Short mmCIF file of C-alpha atoms and ligand atoms in Angstrom, two decimals:
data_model
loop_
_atom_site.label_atom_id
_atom_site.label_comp_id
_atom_site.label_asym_id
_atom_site.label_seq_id
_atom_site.Cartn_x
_atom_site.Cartn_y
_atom_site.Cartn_z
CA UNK A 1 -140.08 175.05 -31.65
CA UNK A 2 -138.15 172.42 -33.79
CA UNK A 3 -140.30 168.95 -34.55
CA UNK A 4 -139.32 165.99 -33.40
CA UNK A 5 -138.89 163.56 -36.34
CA UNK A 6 -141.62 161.25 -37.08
CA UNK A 7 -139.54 158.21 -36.39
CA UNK A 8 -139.04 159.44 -32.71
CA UNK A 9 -141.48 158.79 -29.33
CA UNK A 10 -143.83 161.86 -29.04
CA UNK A 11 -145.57 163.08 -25.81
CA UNK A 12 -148.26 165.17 -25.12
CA UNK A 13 -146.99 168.92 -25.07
CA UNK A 14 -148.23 169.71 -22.03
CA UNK A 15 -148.25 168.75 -18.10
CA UNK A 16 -151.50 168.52 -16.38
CA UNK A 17 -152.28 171.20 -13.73
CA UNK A 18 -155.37 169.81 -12.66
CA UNK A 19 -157.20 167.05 -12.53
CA UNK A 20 -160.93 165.25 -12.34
CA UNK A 21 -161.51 162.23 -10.34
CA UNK A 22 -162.86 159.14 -12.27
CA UNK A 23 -163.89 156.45 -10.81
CA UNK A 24 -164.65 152.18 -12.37
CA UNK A 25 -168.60 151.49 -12.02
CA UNK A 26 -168.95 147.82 -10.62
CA UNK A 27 -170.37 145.25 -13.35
CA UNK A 28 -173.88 145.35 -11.29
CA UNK A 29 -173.76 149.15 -11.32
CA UNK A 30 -173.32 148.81 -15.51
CA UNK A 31 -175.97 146.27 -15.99
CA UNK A 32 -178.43 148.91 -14.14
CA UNK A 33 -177.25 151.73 -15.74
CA UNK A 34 -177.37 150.36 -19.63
CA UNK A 35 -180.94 149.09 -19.07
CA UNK A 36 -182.24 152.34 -17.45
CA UNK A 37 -181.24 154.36 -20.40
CA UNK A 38 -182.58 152.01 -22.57
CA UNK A 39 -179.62 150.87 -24.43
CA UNK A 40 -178.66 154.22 -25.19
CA UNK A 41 -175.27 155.65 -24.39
CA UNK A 42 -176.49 159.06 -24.68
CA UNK A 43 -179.07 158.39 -21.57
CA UNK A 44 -176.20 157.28 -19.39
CA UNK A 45 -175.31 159.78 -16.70
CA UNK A 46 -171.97 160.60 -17.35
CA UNK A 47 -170.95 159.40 -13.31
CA UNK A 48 -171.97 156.45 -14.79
CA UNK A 49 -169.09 156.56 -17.22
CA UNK A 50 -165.32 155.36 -16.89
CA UNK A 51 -163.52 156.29 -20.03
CA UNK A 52 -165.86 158.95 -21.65
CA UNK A 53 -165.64 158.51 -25.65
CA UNK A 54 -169.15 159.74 -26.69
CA UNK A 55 -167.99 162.95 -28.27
CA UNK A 56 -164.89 164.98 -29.19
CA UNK A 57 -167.53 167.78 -28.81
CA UNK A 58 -167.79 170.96 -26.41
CA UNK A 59 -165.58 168.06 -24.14
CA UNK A 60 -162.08 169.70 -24.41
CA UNK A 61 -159.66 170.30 -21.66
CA UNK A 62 -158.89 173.81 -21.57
CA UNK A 63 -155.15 175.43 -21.41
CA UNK A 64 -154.12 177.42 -18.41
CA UNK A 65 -154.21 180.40 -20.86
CA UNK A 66 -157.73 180.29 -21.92
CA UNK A 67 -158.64 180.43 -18.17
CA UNK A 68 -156.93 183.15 -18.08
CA UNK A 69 -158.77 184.41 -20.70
CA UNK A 70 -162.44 184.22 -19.65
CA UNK A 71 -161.36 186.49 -16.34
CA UNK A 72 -160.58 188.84 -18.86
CA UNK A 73 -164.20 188.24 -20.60
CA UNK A 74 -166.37 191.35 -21.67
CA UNK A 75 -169.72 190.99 -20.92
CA UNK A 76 -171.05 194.08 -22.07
CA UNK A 77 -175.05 193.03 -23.62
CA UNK A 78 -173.03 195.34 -27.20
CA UNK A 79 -170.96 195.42 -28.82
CA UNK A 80 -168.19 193.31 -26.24
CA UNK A 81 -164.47 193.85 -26.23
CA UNK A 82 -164.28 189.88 -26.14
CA UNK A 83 -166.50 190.09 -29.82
CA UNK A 84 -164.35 191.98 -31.34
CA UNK A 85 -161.17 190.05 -30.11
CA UNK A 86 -162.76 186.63 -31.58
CA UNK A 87 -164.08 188.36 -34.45
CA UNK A 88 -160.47 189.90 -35.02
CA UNK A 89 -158.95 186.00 -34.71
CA UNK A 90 -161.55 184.69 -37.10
CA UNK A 91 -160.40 186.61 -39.54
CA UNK A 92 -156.45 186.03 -38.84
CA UNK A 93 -156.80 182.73 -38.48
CA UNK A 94 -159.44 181.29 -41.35
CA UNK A 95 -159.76 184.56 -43.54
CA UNK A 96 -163.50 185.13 -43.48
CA UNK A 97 -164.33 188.99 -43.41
CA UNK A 98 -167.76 188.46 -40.99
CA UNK A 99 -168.16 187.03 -38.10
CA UNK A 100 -171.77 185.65 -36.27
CA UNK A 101 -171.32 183.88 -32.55
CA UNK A 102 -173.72 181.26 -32.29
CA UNK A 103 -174.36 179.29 -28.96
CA UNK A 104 -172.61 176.00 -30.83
CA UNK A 105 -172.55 174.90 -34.72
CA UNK A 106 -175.88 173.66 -35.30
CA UNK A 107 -176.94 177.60 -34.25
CA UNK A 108 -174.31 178.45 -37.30
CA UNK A 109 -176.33 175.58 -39.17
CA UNK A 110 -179.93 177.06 -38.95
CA UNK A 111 -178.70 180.51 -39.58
CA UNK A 112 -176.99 179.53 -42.64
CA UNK A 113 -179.66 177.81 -43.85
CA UNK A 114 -182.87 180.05 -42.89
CA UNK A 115 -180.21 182.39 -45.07
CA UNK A 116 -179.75 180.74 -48.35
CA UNK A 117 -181.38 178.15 -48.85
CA UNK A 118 -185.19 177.95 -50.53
CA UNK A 119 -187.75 175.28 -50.49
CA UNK A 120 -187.07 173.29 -53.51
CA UNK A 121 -183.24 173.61 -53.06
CA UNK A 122 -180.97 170.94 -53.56
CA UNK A 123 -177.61 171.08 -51.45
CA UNK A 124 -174.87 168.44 -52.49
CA UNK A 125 -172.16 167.83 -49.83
CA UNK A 126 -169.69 165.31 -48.84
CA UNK A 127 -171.76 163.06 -47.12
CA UNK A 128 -174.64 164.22 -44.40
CA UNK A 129 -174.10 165.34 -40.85
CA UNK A 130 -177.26 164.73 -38.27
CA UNK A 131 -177.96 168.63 -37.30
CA UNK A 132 -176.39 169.66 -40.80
CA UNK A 133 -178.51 168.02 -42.86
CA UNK A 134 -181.89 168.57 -40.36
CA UNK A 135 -181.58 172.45 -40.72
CA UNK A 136 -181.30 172.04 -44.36
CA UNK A 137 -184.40 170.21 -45.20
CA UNK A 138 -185.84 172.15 -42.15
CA UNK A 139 -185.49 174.83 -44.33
CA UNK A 140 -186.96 173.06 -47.82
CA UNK A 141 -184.15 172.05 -48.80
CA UNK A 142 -182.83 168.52 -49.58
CA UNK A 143 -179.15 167.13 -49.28
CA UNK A 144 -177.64 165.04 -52.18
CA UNK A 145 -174.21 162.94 -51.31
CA UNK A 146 -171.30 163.93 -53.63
CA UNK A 147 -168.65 161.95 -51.71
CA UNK A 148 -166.25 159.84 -53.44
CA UNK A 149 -167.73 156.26 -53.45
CA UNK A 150 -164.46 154.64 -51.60
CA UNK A 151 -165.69 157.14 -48.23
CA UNK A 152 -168.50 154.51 -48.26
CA UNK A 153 -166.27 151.31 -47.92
CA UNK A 154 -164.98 151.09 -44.12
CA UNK A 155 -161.88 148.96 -45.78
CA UNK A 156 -160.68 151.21 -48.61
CA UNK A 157 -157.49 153.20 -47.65
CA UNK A 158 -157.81 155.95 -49.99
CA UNK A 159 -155.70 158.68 -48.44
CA UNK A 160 -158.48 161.33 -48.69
CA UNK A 161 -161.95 159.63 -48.46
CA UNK A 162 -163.26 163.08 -47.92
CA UNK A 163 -162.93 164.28 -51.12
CA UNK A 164 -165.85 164.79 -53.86
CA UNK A 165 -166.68 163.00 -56.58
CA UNK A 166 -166.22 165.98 -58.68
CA UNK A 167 -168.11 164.46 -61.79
CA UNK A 168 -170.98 163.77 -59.84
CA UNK A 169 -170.56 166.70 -58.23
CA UNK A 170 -171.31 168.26 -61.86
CA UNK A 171 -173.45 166.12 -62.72
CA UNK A 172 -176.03 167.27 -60.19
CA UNK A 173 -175.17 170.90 -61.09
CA UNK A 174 -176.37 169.93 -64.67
CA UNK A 175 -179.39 167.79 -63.06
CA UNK A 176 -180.99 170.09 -60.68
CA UNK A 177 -179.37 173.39 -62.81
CA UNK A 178 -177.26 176.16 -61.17
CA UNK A 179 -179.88 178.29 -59.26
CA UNK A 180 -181.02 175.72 -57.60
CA UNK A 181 -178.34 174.79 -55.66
CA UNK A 182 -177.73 177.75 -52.90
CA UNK A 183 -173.49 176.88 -52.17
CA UNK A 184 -172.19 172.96 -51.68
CA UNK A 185 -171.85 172.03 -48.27
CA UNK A 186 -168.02 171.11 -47.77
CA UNK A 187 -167.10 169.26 -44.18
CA UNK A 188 -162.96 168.56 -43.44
CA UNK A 189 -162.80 166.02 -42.01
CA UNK A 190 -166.07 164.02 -42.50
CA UNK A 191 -167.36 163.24 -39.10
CA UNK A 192 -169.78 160.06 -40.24
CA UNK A 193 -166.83 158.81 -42.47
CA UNK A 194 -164.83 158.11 -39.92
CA UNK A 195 -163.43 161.28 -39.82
CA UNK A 196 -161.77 161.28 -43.19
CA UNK A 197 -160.22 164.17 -44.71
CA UNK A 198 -160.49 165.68 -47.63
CA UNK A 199 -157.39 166.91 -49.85
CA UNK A 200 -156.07 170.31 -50.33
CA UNK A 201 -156.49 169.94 -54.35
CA UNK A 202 -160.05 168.50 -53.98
CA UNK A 203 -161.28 171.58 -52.04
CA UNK A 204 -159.56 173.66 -54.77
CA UNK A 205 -161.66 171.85 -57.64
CA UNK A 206 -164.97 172.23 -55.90
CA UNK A 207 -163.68 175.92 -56.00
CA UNK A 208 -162.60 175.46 -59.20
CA UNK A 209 -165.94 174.02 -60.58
CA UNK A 210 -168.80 176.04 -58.25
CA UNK A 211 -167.17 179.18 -59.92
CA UNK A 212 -167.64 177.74 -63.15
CA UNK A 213 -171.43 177.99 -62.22
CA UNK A 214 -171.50 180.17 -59.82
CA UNK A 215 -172.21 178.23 -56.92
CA UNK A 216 -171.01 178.76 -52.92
CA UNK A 217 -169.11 177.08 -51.23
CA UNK A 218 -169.62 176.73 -47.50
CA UNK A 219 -167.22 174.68 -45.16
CA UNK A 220 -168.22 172.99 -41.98
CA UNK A 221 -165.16 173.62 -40.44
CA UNK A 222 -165.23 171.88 -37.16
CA UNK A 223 -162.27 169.29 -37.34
CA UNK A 224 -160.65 171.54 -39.94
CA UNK A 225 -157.48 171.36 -38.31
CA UNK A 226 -157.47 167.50 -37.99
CA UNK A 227 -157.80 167.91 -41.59
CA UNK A 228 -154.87 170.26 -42.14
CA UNK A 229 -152.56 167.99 -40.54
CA UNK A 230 -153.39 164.96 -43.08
CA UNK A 231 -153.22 167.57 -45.44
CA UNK A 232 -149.18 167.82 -44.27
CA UNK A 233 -148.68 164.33 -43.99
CA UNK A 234 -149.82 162.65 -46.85
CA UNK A 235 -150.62 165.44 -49.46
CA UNK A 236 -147.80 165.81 -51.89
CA UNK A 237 -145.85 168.97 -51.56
CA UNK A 238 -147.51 170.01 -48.26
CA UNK A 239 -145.15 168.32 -45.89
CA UNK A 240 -142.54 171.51 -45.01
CA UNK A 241 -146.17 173.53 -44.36
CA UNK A 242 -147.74 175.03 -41.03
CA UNK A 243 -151.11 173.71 -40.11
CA UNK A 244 -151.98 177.45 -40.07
CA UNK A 245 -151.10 178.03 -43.73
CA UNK A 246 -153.32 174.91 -44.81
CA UNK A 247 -155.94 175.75 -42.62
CA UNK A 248 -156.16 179.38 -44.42
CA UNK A 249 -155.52 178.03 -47.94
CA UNK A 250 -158.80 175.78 -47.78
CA UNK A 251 -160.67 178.72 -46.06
CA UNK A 252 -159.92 180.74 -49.11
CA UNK A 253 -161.40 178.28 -51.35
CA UNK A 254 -164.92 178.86 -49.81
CA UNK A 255 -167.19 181.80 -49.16
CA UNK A 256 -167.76 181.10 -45.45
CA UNK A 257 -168.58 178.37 -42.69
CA UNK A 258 -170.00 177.24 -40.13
CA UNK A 259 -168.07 176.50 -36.92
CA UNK A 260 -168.84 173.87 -33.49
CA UNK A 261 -166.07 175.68 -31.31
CA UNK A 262 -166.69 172.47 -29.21
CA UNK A 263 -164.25 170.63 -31.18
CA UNK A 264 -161.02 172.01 -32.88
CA UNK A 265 -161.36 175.25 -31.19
CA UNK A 266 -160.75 173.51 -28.00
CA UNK A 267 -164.00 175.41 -25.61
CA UNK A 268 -166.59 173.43 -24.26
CA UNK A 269 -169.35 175.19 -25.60
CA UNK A 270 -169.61 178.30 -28.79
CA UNK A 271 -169.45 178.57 -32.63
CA UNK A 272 -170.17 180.76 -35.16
CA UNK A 273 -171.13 181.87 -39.04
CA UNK A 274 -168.02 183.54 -41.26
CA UNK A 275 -169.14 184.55 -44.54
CA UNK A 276 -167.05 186.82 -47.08
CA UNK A 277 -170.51 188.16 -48.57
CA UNK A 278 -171.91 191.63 -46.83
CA UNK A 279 -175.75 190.78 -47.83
CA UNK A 280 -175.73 187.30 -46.75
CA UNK A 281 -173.69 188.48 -43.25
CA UNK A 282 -176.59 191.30 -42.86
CA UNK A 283 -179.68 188.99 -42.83
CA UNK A 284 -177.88 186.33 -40.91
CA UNK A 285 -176.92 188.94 -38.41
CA UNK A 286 -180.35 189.60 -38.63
CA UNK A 287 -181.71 186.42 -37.60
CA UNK A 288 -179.35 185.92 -34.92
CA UNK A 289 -181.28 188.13 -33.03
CA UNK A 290 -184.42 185.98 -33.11
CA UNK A 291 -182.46 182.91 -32.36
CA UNK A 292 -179.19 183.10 -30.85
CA UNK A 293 -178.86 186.53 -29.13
CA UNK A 294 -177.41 189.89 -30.56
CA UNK A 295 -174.83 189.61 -32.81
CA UNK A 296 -172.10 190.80 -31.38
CA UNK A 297 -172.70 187.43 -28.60
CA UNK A 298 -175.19 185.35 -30.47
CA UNK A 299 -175.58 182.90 -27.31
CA UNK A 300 -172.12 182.74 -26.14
CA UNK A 301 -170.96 185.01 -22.54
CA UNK A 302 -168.38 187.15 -23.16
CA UNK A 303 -165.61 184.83 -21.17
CA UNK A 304 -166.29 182.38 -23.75
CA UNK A 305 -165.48 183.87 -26.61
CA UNK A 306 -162.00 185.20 -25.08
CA UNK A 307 -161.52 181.40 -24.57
CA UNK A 308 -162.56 180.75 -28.04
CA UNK A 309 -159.86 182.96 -29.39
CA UNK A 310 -157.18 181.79 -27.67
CA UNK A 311 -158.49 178.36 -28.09
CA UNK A 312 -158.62 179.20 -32.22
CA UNK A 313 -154.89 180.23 -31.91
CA UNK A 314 -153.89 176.91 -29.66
CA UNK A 315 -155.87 174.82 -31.97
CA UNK A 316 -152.99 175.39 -34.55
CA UNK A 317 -149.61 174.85 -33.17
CA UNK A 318 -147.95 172.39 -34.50
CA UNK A 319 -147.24 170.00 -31.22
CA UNK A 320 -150.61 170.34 -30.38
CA UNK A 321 -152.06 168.65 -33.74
CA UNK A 322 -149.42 166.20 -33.83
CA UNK A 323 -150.20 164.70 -30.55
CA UNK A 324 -153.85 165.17 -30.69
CA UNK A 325 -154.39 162.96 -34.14
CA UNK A 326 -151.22 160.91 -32.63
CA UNK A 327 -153.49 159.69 -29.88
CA UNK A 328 -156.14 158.36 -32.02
CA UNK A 329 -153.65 157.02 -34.48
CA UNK A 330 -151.67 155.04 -31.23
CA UNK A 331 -155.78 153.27 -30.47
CA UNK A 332 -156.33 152.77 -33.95
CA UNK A 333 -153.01 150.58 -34.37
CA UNK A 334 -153.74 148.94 -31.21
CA UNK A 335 -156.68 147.75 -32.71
CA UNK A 336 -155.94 146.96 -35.82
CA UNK A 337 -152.59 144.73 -34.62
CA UNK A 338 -155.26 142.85 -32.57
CA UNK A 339 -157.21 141.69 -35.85
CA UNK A 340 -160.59 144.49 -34.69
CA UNK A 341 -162.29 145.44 -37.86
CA UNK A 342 -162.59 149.45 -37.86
CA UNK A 343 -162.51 152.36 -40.57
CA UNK A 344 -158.78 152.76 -42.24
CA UNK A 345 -157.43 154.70 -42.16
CA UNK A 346 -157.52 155.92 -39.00
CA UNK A 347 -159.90 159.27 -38.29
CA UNK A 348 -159.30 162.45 -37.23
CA UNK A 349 -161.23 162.32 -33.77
CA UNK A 350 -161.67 158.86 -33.56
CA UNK A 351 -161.59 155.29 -34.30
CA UNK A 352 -164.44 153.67 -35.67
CA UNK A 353 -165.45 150.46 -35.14
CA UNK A 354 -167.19 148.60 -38.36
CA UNK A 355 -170.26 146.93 -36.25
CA UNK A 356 -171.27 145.06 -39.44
CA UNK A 357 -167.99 142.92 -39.35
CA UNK A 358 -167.81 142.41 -35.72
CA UNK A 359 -171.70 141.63 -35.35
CA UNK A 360 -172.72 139.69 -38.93
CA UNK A 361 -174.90 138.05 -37.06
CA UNK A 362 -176.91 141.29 -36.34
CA UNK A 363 -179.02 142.61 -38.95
CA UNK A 364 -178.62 146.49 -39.44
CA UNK A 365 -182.68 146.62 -39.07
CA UNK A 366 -181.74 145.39 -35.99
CA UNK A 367 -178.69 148.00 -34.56
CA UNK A 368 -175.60 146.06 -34.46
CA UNK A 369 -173.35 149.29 -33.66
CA UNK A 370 -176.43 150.36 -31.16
CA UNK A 371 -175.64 147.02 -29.55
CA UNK A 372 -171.73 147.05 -29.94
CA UNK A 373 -171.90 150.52 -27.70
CA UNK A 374 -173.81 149.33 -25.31
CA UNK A 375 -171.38 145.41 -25.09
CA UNK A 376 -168.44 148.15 -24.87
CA UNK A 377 -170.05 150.00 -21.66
CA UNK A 378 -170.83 147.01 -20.03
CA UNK A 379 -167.90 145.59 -20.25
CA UNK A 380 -165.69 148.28 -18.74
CA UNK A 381 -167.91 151.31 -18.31
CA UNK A 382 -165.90 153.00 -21.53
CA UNK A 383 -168.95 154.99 -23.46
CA UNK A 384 -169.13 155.11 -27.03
CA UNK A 385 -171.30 156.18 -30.17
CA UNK A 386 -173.59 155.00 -32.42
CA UNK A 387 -172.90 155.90 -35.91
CA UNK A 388 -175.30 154.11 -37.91
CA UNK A 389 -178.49 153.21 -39.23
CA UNK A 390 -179.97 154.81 -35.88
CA UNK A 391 -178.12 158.23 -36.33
CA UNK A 392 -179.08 158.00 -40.10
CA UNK A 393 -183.02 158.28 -39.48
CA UNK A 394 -185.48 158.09 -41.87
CA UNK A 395 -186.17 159.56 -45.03
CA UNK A 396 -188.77 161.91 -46.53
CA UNK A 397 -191.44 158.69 -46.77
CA UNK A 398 -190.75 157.79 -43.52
CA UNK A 399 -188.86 154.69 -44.45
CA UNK A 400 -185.30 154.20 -42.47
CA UNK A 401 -182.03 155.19 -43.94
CA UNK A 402 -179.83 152.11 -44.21
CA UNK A 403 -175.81 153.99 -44.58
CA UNK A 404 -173.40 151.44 -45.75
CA UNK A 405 -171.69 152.47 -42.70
CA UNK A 406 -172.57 150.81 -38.84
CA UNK A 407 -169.95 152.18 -37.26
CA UNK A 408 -169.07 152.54 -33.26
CA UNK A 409 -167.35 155.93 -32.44
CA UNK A 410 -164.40 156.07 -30.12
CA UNK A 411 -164.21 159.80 -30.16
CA UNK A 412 -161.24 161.29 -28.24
CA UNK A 413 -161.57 164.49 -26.17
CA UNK A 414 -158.75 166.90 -26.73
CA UNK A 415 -156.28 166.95 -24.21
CA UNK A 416 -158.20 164.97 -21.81
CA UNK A 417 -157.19 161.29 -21.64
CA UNK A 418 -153.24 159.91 -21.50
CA UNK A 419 -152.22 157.12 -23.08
CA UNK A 420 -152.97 154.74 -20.70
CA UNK A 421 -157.04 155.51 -21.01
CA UNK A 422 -156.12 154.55 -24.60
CA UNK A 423 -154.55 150.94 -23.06
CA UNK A 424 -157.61 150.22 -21.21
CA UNK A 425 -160.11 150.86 -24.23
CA UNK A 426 -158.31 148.68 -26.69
CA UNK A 427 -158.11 146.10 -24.21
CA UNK A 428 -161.86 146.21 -23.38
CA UNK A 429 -162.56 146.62 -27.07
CA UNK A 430 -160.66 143.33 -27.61
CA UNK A 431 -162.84 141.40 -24.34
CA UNK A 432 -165.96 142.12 -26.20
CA UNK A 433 -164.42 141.03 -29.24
CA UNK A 434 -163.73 138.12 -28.10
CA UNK A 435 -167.59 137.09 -27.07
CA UNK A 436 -169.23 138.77 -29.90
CA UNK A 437 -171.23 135.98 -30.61
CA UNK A 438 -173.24 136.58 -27.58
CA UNK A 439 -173.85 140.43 -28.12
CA UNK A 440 -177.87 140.06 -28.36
CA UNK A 441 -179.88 142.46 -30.96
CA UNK A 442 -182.18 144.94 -30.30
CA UNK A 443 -185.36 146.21 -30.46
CA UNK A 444 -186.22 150.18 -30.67
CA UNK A 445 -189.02 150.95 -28.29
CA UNK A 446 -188.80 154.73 -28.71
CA UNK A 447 -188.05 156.74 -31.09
CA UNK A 448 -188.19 160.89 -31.44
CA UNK A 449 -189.11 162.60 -34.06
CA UNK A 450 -185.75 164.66 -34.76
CA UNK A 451 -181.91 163.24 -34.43
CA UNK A 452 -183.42 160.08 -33.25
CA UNK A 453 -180.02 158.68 -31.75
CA UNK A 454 -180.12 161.29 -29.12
CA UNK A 455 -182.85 160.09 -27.12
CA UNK A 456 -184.01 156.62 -28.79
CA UNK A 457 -184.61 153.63 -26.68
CA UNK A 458 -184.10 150.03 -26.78
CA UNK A 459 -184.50 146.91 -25.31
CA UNK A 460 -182.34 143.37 -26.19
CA UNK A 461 -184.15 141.18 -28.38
CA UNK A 462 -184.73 137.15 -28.09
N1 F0G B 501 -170.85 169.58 -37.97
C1 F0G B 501 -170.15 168.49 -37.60
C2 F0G B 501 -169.23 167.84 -38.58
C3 F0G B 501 -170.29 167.97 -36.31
O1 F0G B 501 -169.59 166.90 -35.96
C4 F0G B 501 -171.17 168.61 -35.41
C5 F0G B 501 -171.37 168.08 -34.06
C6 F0G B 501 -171.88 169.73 -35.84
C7 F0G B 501 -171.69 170.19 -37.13
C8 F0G B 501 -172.87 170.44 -34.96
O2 F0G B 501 -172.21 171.17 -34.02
O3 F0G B 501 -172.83 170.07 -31.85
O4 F0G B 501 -171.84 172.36 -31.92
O5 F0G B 501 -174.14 172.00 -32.68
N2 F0G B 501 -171.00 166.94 -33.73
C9 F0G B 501 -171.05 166.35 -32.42
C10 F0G B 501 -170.48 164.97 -32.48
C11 F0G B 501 -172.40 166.41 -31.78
O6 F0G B 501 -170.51 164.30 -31.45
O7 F0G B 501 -169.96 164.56 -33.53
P1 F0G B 501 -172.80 171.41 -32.53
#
């Protein structure tokens, strides 16, 4: 199919077949519901919700043709037909030789790091992700930042703020020495960045320079095709392209990843481990028994990983990406033509509010983008994220992590909202905006021991 020229109107490329009823909580119903779950927007019920912006993740619309799919699903206990078909598109699609299922990325994540990494390790990557970096020092480990230092700044409109700082990237080699680093951890696009990509040539150098000491490089490959289409757009030389080609060309520039189906892959719920390496496939496969399932399903049903495959294949067409990143681009404009501070340029998956300039009068110890959420649900029932100092957690002494980044996450589903959800969120956005004086701080009067943001509560302070 011929593309459109940029200059032109675009539409989503497809027509909706069915539908879900939502429905507008009243303002009483909102005040209820915020304070019950404790100023969380995870704790909301989601028929509390309007617009539904929490996650990008497992929250996908599926196409007509991955229905079709899971009828076809194999749900043989070993060794299933629908294995072998995902496995089969895996390697098609990304390049890696092995495949593990895993019930959804952070299973990939534990596996991968009960694999290869030893207590005492030191794993550098391009900036932490929650579950990512958990499993890691769950498993001794401890994660070192090696992202470029602009990532950092929610203002700077470096074109790829997911690249690495490839001299400190050395630097720690040198530091820590070769063997103690098990592979760098290598995420396109970077979630907690704003979803920022990282550049064709960047991934290469890593390559480039982990050879050089013969490190591994594993991707996190979640958004990987968000990342392959600001790879076309603004990467010299890559604009005539396919997404597809991209997408394999940074594959082959790592030894394997890990995968969260729930969001390029377009399935509600799956992932996997691909590694190139037979030995560190084996015991991986191995463990996947113990914690996923065998490993020809590894926690996913048969139908599901027929959807996936299809879903891996649909993930790359051309008019799909386009319109996908489109939609976040078309709220992101919107709100940056109305004066709203948020993270340029514009993400992958969603637009992120900077908290810290549209609350200074809210301390981070005191959760300005945990409050910013919770303004934006009361005002119009849209529900948000926190990406800040609460997701961040606390380090090794106990002490809370203070990121440079408060950021509010308006992540978009894929293929679920029109353009006119997108209307009514910048204009709510915009409302709260324009009261943010009176957005109160809070107070955390729970907090879990792991990914506190999940299941933290709060109450308003003063
Ligand atoms: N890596 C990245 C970059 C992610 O964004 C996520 C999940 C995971 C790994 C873990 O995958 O959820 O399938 O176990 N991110 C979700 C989010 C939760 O909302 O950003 P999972």
């Amino acid at each position: 199919m011929s593309t459109p020229s940029q200059s032109r109107t675009w539409a989503e490329p497809f027509k909706i077949k069915v539908i879900e009823h939502v429905r507008i909580p009243s303002q009483q119903e909102r005040e209820a519901a915020i304070r019950e779950a404790g100023y969380n927007t995870f704790l909301l019920r989601s028929d509390e919700v309007y617009i539904d912006l929490l996650t990008d993740s497992g929250t996908t619309a599926m196409s007509d043709r991955q229905w079709a799919a899971m009828m076809i699903g194999d749900e043989a206990y070993a060794g299933s037909r629908s294995f072998y078909r995902l496995e089969a598109a895996v390697q098609e699609w990304y390049g890696y030789k092995y495949v593990v299922p895993t019930h959804q990325g952070r299973g990939a994540e534990n596996l991968l790091s009960k694999t290869m990494i030893k207590p005492g390790d030191i794993v550098p990557g391009n900036m932490y992700f929650t579950t990512t970096r958990l499993h890691q020092e769950l498993a001794g480990g401890t994660f070192t930042d090696i992202i470029i230092p602009e990532a950092h700044d929610p203002a700077s409109l470096h074109p790829f703020k997911g690249n690495v700082d490839l001299a400190k990237l050395e630097s720690v080699i040198l530091e820590f020495g070769p063997d103690k680093i098990p592979y760098v951890s290598l995420a396109a696009t970077v979630n907690l960045a704003g979803g920022q990509p990282i550049s064709l040539e960047n991934v290469r150098a890593v390559r480039e320079l982990t050879n050089k000491y013969g490190i591994k490089v594993i991707l996190d490959a979640a958004r990987i095709v968000e990342n392959a289409y600001f790879i076309q757009q603004r990467e010299p030389g890559c604009q005539s392209r396919t997404i597809a080609s991209i997408v394999k060309e940074m594959c082959s520039y790592t030894d394997g990843c890990t995968m969260s189906a729930k969001k390029d892959p377009l399935v509600n719920i799956g992932g996997f481990l691909a590694v190139n390496d037979h030995a560190i496939y084996e015991e991986a496969a191995n463990l996947a028994v113990i914690y996923e399932g065998l490993h020809t399903y590894g926690g996913m049903a048969g139908r599901d990983m027929e959807a996936l495959a299809t879903g891996i294949e649909e993930s790359l067409h051309e008019d799909h990406i386009r319109a996908r990143v489109g939609q976040i681009l078309y709220l992101g404009k919107k709100l940056i033509d109305a004066g709203i501070p948020i993270v340029q340029p514009i993400g992958g998956h969603g637009v992120f509010l900077d908290a810290r300039a549209f609350l200074p009068h809210i301390p981070q110890e005191q959760y300005p983008a945990q409050a910013l959420a919770a303004a934006l649900y009361l005002d119009s029932g849209v529900r948000s994220m926190e990406r800040g100092i609460v997701s961040a957690g606390r380090n090794k002494n106990g002490e809370e992590n203070k990121p440079k980044l408060e950021l509010v996450r308006l992540t978009i589903p894929r293929r679920v909202y029109t353009q006119a959800h997108m209307d009514v969120v910048a204009e709510s956005v915009q409302i709260v905006y324009s009261h943010r004086d009176t957005i109160r701080c809070l107070k955390m009067i729970h907090e879990p021991k792991y990914l506190r943001f999940f299941q933290a509560r709060f109450e308003p302070l003063g």
